C-alpha positions as protocol buffer text, in pm:
chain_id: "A"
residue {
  index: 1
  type: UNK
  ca { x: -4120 y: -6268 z: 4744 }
}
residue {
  index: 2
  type: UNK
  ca { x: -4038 y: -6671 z: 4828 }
}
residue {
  index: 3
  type: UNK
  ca { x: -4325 y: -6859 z: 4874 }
}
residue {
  index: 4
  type: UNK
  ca { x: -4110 y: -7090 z: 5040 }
}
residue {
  index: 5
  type: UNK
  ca { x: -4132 y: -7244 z: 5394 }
}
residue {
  index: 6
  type: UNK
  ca { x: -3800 y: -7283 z: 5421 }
}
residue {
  index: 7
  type: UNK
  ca { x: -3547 y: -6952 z: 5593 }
}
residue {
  index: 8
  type: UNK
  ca { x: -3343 y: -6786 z: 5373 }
}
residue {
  index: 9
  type: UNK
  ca { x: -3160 y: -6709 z: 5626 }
}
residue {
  index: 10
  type: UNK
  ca { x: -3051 y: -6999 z: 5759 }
}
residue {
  index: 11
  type: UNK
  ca { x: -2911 y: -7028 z: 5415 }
}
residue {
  index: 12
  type: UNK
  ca { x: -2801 y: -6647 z: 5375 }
}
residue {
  index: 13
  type: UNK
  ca { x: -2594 y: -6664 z: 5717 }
}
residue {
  index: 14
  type: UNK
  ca { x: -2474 y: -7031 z: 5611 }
}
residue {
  index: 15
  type: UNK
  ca { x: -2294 y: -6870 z: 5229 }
}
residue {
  index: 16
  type: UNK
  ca { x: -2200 y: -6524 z: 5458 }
}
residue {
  index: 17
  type: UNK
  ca { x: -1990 y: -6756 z: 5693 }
}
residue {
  index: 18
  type: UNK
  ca { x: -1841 y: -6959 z: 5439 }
}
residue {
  index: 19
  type: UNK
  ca { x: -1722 y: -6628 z: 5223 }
}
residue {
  index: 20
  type: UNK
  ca { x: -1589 y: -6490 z: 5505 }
}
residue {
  index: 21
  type: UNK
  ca { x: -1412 y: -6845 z: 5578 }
}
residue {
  index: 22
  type: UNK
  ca { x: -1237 y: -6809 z: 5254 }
}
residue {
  index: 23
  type: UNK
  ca { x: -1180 y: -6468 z: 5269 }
}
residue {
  index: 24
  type: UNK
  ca { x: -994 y: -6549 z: 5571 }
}
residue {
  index: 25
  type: UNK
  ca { x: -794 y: -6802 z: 5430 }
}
residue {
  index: 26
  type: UNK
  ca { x: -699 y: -6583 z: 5149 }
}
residue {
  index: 27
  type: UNK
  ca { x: -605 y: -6310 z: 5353 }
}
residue {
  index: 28
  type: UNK
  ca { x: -373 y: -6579 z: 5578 }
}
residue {
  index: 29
  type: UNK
  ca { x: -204 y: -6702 z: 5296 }
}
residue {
  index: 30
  type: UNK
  ca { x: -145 y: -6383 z: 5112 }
}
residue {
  index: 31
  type: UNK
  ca { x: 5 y: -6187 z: 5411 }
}
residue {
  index: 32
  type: UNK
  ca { x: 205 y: -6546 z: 5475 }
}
residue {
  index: 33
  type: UNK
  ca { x: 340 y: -6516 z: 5133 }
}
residue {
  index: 34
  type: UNK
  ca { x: 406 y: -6168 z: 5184 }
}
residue {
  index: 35
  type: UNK
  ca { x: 552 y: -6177 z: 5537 }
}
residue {
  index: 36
  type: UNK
  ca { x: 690 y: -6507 z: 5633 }
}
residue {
  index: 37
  type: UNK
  ca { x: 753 y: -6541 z: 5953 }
}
């Protein structure tokens, strides 16, 4: 339990969005360097 005043989620949604940020730009590159246009 945190004993913290602070929201983890604030912080939890902040790392979600930024892993799926990446992901996305992962995924964009690889099908990129798969499938050029």
């Amino acid at each position: 339990m945190p004993r913290y005043n602070i929201k983890p989620n604030t912080y939890m949604m902040r790392f979600t969005l930024l892993i799926a940020l990446f992901f996305s730009v992962a995924l964009q590159a690889q099908n990129n360097a798969i499938a050029p246009r």
